[in-house]
XYZ file of C-alpha atoms in Angstrom:
430
model
C 104.803 138.965 137.693
C 102.886 141.590 136.002
C 105.375 144.459 134.561
C 104.831 146.545 132.277
C 108.073 148.630 130.903
C 106.972 152.082 129.708
C 110.483 154.324 129.160
C 110.870 158.091 128.053
C 114.072 159.674 128.371
C 114.196 160.264 132.492
C 114.004 156.830 133.839
C 112.558 153.598 133.296
C 108.502 152.481 133.819
C 107.273 150.468 135.855
C 103.547 149.245 136.527
C 104.082 145.654 138.769
C 101.539 144.038 140.779
C 102.056 140.715 142.884
C 98.664 137.999 143.055
C 97.588 136.912 145.652
C 99.640 137.697 148.533
C 98.705 137.954 151.996
C 100.236 137.343 155.445
C 100.007 136.361 158.986
C 100.252 138.109 161.740
C 100.904 135.513 164.294
C 104.371 135.395 163.049
C 107.235 137.429 164.799
C 108.402 140.502 164.638
C 111.647 140.460 162.403
C 114.459 141.754 164.012
C 116.989 142.416 161.325
C 117.284 146.148 160.843
C 116.110 147.778 158.115
C 118.867 148.676 155.609
C 118.599 152.321 156.740
C 117.107 155.342 153.830
C 119.604 158.394 153.500
C 118.013 161.102 156.079
C 118.326 163.822 153.061
C 116.975 163.123 150.016
C 118.014 163.926 146.857
C 116.442 166.500 144.149
C 114.007 166.167 142.793
C 115.084 165.817 139.531
C 112.210 165.292 137.521
C 110.119 167.800 138.342
C 113.204 170.183 138.057
C 112.805 168.596 134.641
C 108.565 169.505 134.612
C 109.670 173.219 135.481
C 112.052 173.475 132.487
C 110.304 172.044 130.128
C 106.813 174.164 130.829
C 109.358 177.591 130.858
C 110.465 176.616 127.208
C 107.774 176.320 125.776
C 106.094 179.409 127.661
C 108.570 181.100 125.498
C 108.469 179.020 122.484
C 104.702 177.804 122.639
C 105.107 176.184 118.552
C 108.171 173.954 119.944
C 106.513 171.430 118.637
C 109.587 168.230 120.410
C 109.735 170.319 123.380
C 105.694 169.173 123.861
C 106.136 166.195 123.184
C 109.709 166.304 126.119
C 107.337 166.879 128.611
C 104.422 164.630 127.186
C 106.699 161.797 128.721
C 107.578 163.858 131.489
C 104.074 163.378 132.854
C 103.421 160.204 131.927
C 106.708 159.214 134.206
C 105.391 161.455 137.080
C 102.024 159.632 137.114
C 104.767 156.370 137.490
C 106.575 158.307 140.160
C 103.733 159.220 142.068
C 101.174 155.819 141.096
C 98.279 159.189 140.060
C 96.772 158.672 137.363
C 95.630 161.758 136.820
C 98.491 162.625 135.104
C 97.516 160.150 132.300
C 95.686 163.520 130.812
C 98.489 166.111 130.850
C 100.796 163.467 129.093
C 98.115 163.110 126.472
C 97.778 166.586 126.458
C 100.901 168.080 125.921
C 101.711 165.162 123.563
C 98.257 165.568 121.171
C 99.855 169.469 121.039
C 103.275 168.410 119.257
C 101.153 166.604 117.250
C 98.493 169.234 115.649
C 102.028 171.493 116.272
C 104.050 169.145 113.875
C 101.392 165.667 111.850
C 104.162 164.595 109.939
C 107.499 163.012 110.432
C 106.727 163.891 114.377
C 107.290 159.583 115.939
C 108.472 161.855 119.404
C 104.714 162.993 120.299
C 103.764 159.125 118.536
C 106.109 157.132 120.861
C 104.593 159.290 123.968
C 100.928 158.150 123.012
C 102.074 154.309 122.504
C 103.759 154.231 126.156
C 100.139 155.710 127.950
C 98.055 153.529 125.485
C 100.545 151.059 127.365
C 99.885 152.718 131.193
C 96.258 153.110 130.703
C 96.351 148.971 129.198
C 94.795 149.934 125.878
C 97.897 147.590 124.697
C 96.405 147.327 121.169
C 96.057 151.185 120.636
C 99.973 150.927 122.088
C 100.978 148.950 119.560
C 99.109 151.279 116.680
C 100.598 153.812 118.184
C 104.130 152.728 118.400
C 103.863 150.900 114.799
C 103.059 154.138 113.149
C 105.896 155.886 114.710
C 108.687 153.407 113.356
C 106.696 154.374 109.958
C 107.562 157.489 111.118
C 111.621 156.696 111.846
C 111.876 152.432 111.721
C 115.627 153.880 113.543
C 113.477 155.218 116.329
C 114.713 152.772 119.600
C 111.882 154.575 121.905
C 109.412 153.077 119.702
C 110.128 149.427 119.565
C 109.881 149.582 123.247
C 106.315 150.958 123.434
C 106.109 148.082 121.025
C 107.635 145.163 123.104
C 105.247 146.473 125.826
C 102.069 146.008 124.176
C 102.648 142.787 122.432
C 103.741 140.910 125.992
C 100.715 141.928 127.177
C 98.677 140.503 123.756
C 100.517 137.756 124.487
C 102.611 137.842 121.249
C 105.819 136.304 122.837
C 107.681 136.226 119.953
C 107.161 139.655 118.345
C 107.718 141.484 121.585
C 111.465 139.158 121.801
C 112.106 140.564 118.506
C 111.219 144.197 119.752
C 113.961 144.105 122.290
C 116.336 142.938 120.421
C 116.163 145.674 117.369
C 116.517 147.623 120.305
C 119.253 146.913 121.812
C 120.357 147.134 117.783
C 119.882 150.409 118.008
C 120.555 151.930 121.063
C 121.687 149.389 123.851
C 121.655 151.938 127.111
C 119.001 151.040 130.208
C 115.355 150.784 128.629
C 116.824 148.196 126.279
C 118.624 146.350 129.061
C 115.304 146.509 131.084
C 113.095 144.899 128.586
C 115.414 142.615 128.055
C 115.656 141.242 131.473
C 111.990 141.129 131.737
C 111.448 139.536 128.154
C 114.319 136.942 130.679
C 112.227 136.106 132.786
C 109.229 136.047 130.885
C 111.103 133.679 129.754
C 111.960 131.544 132.499
C 115.803 132.463 132.377
C 115.989 133.793 135.693
C 119.645 134.109 136.083
C 120.100 136.001 132.880
C 117.099 138.477 133.675
C 119.343 139.276 137.085
C 122.639 139.633 135.240
C 120.984 142.059 132.340
C 118.785 144.062 135.180
C 122.606 144.820 136.842
C 123.908 146.200 133.503
C 120.941 148.593 132.907
C 121.637 149.851 136.988
C 125.855 150.520 135.150
C 124.024 152.978 132.643
C 121.356 154.202 135.529
C 122.493 157.771 136.059
C 119.378 159.598 137.699
C 118.022 158.600 140.816
C 115.285 157.000 139.994
C 116.679 155.035 137.270
C 118.771 154.021 140.272
C 115.742 153.444 142.123
C 114.471 151.261 139.735
C 117.071 148.741 138.059
C 117.431 148.497 142.573
C 113.428 147.694 142.880
C 113.213 145.353 140.223
C 116.655 143.490 141.483
C 114.639 143.650 144.345
C 112.083 141.422 143.321
C 113.927 138.983 141.107
C 115.154 137.519 145.135
C 111.536 138.288 146.316
C 111.108 135.866 143.295
C 113.173 133.015 144.359
C 112.628 133.494 148.251
C 116.281 135.527 149.296
C 114.264 137.926 152.011
C 118.064 139.523 153.037
C 118.539 140.098 148.944
C 115.800 141.560 148.012
C 115.807 143.820 151.234
C 118.893 144.666 150.369
C 118.322 145.785 146.845
C 114.598 147.665 148.421
C 117.008 149.603 151.137
C 119.299 151.161 148.277
C 116.549 151.853 145.774
C 114.333 154.205 148.316
C 118.472 155.915 149.000
C 118.923 156.602 145.962
C 114.451 157.253 145.589
C 112.773 157.446 148.788
C 109.303 157.673 147.320
C 109.747 154.039 144.916
C 105.946 152.968 145.157
C 107.707 149.591 143.560
C 110.934 149.325 146.714
C 108.528 149.836 149.659
C 105.410 146.870 148.516
C 108.529 145.752 148.473
C 109.735 146.019 151.749
C 106.329 145.801 152.707
C 105.988 141.984 151.097
C 109.356 141.010 153.024
C 107.076 142.518 156.317
C 104.828 140.975 154.882
C 106.134 137.250 155.048
C 107.682 138.336 158.957
C 104.104 138.771 160.326
C 104.558 142.594 160.938
C 101.733 144.347 158.515
C 102.750 147.977 159.147
C 104.980 148.378 156.284
C 101.662 148.641 153.954
C 99.966 152.073 155.785
C 100.991 154.582 153.587
C 101.898 152.825 149.967
C 101.008 154.773 147.040
C 97.678 153.846 146.623
C 97.532 151.783 143.967
C 94.822 148.418 143.516
C 96.997 146.446 144.330
C 98.436 146.721 146.974
C 95.588 147.600 148.974
C 93.946 144.872 147.597
C 97.002 142.671 149.241
C 96.005 144.769 152.540
C 93.615 143.294 152.526
C 93.956 139.569 151.888
C 96.678 140.330 154.894
C 93.878 141.386 157.064
C 91.819 139.350 156.920
C 93.804 136.641 157.368
C 94.566 138.299 160.872
C 90.713 138.192 161.623
C 90.303 142.118 161.174
C 87.470 142.196 158.256
C 87.086 145.421 158.656
C 89.794 147.077 158.556
C 90.200 145.076 155.597
C 86.657 145.777 154.207
C 88.044 149.382 154.105
C 90.768 148.574 152.080
C 89.034 146.611 149.266
C 86.225 149.927 149.087
C 89.825 151.851 148.803
C 91.119 150.419 146.052
C 87.941 150.301 144.129
C 87.523 153.988 144.562
C 91.626 153.321 142.887
C 90.256 151.485 139.978
C 87.845 153.814 139.341
C 90.416 156.489 139.616
C 91.824 154.983 137.783
C 89.479 155.147 134.630
C 88.399 157.856 135.663
C 92.020 158.919 133.971
C 91.965 156.587 130.865
C 92.555 153.184 132.130
C 90.638 150.476 132.291
C 92.167 147.495 134.458
C 89.963 143.817 134.404
C 92.714 142.309 135.697
C 92.551 144.029 138.601
C 88.770 144.400 139.137
C 88.861 139.940 138.973
C 91.846 139.975 142.112
C 89.461 142.656 143.637
C 86.167 140.509 142.998
C 88.095 137.636 144.510
C 88.951 139.217 147.184
C 85.575 139.813 148.270
C 84.986 136.430 147.957
C 83.141 136.888 144.195
C 84.411 134.537 142.338
C 81.875 134.868 139.438
C 82.267 137.913 139.369
C 85.639 137.377 138.759
C 85.420 135.148 135.718
C 83.766 137.284 133.519
C 85.872 139.859 134.209
C 89.184 137.879 134.005
C 87.232 136.786 130.997
C 86.419 139.752 129.343
C 90.857 140.672 129.329
C 91.721 137.220 128.132
C 89.638 137.874 125.055
C 91.792 140.998 124.642
C 94.921 139.866 125.566
C 96.649 136.850 126.405
C 99.187 137.447 129.367
C 100.791 135.176 132.163
C 99.918 136.947 134.726
C 95.983 137.146 132.643
C 95.871 133.035 132.425
C 96.914 132.187 135.884
C 94.239 135.030 137.716
C 91.506 133.796 134.852
C 92.543 130.013 136.299
C 92.685 130.503 140.038
C 88.775 132.206 139.202
C 87.004 129.434 137.278
C 88.831 127.735 140.320
C 87.258 129.927 143.025
C 83.870 128.255 141.404
C 85.174 124.469 141.530
C 85.222 124.716 137.976
C 88.618 122.780 137.780
C 88.110 121.397 134.273
C 87.813 124.472 133.034
C 90.630 125.596 134.858
C 93.834 124.048 133.813
C 93.611 124.550 130.002
C 94.344 128.260 131.827
C 97.084 127.639 134.686
C 98.682 125.497 132.284
C 99.502 128.071 129.652
C 100.684 130.996 132.641
C 103.546 128.075 132.546
C 104.016 127.736 129.171
C 106.257 130.793 128.101
C 108.963 129.049 130.237
C 108.303 131.161 134.012
C 106.532 129.601 136.681
C 107.359 131.853 139.645
C 105.968 130.427 142.954
C 102.307 132.117 142.425
C 101.564 130.108 139.372
C 102.745 126.920 140.249
C 100.661 127.269 142.935
C 97.979 127.968 141.772
C 98.130 124.825 139.603
C 98.516 122.258 141.423
C 95.404 123.367 143.694
C 93.393 123.094 140.450
C 94.754 119.883 140.038
C 94.402 118.175 144.223
C 90.704 119.860 142.909
C 90.983 117.184 140.595
C 91.708 114.181 141.856
C 95.021 114.501 140.032
C 97.672 113.880 142.790
C 101.096 113.445 141.938
C 101.004 116.315 139.507
C 99.332 118.475 142.842
C 102.126 116.902 144.715
C 104.737 118.119 141.966
C 102.912 121.571 141.764
C 103.221 122.185 145.549
C 106.725 121.328 145.504
C 107.285 123.703 142.927
C 105.504 126.388 144.558
C 107.389 125.899 147.872
C 110.813 125.152 146.419
C 110.739 128.787 144.005
C 109.986 130.969 147.152
C 109.270 129.620 150.647
C 107.891 132.857 151.537
C 105.338 133.803 148.184
C 102.711 133.930 150.152
C 102.329 133.788 154.365
C 98.509 132.537 154.613
C 99.077 130.750 150.609
C 102.413 128.696 152.290
C 100.808 127.086 154.905
C 97.355 126.153 152.846
C 100.030 123.989 150.654
C 101.655 122.032 153.116
C 98.206 122.003 153.908
C 97.657 120.340 150.408
C 100.280 118.058 150.500
C 100.076 116.509 153.772
C 96.866 115.766 152.826
C 98.048 113.880 149.603
C 98.126 110.133 149.771
C 101.496 109.378 150.167
C 101.767 106.470 146.983
C 100.855 110.360 145.268
C 97.553 108.824 143.183
C 97.305 109.164 139.185
C 99.118 112.070 137.641
């Protein structure tokens, strides 16, 4: 459920990842035809915008607003291509803007805040957003950056206030997308979908359309509706064939049907490579799984080399490599700086993997305290209850996981069913 929205001008930004997704190759391959991707790809509007902006700055190198706009465009390019090498370019452009105009330059501060969010430096992002708002307290994009940072830092009430302020100032795609995620985090998935459709109604650029459709696909997948998810991802890919989120979604759907061929060729994100490794490991293809984990580690190093820090991803990689103690260390370090539900869930699962279920339980409960209860959270909570011998609570959570999304993980779903089958008929103590 990890989504970090960083919208700046052209398109909405998403950093997305899933936890503990794997599949079994023994399942039959899907016979459902894929939604076709348009044969003729739309023009790369973002690349054209960057080229125009660069030409403008060659002609007018002192144009500080355009330097800020170039930084925003580079940041969006990083999202579209899943390439963090654009982060230093975005920072350089934003800081050039500030060097030209130090006072009253909220545009550059917003870009630096969005960049900090993308690099997972959420405290710095909050600081840049707050500074931008001292310059212009009607800057809707600054409230968006602030909302993203506060969401990840675990300040749910503050994030909701920032989103509402953004909606008041500039209702549109960016505000509706953030409001949708805010509702999702509070467990109000139906309302989240409605607002994402409002965001879609405001989308014009192909990347914006693809973003909204991919988010609708994620919401459908989260409730186990593979057919709707496939349709939404397919429309996203028709609008922008390189959309990594939609391609990842299609790969997850194929994996749920026993087909791993969607994973090779995905944008090189750490999360997708860890997922693919787990799929391969479940299929007994350990050498190939090891290769994917090595690639995931390389992607993490690339992210770090470009100014990012992702201890949560480090924890997931450690779990995939069978090093739960290292996962606990990384997840604890992340929890120390941000109390997002995904961090609580990962820390709980890492502690469970080390057999420390009593320590794990409060974190697993914290993960669902805000109202969101994706299937993987319920599964982890259920298995932790089971490890503590709390059979009634384990049954409730495992049944919730399967009812929420019976396809959430083709490895963990069978594990949940086996655990349920092994529980005493009476349910035992709660």
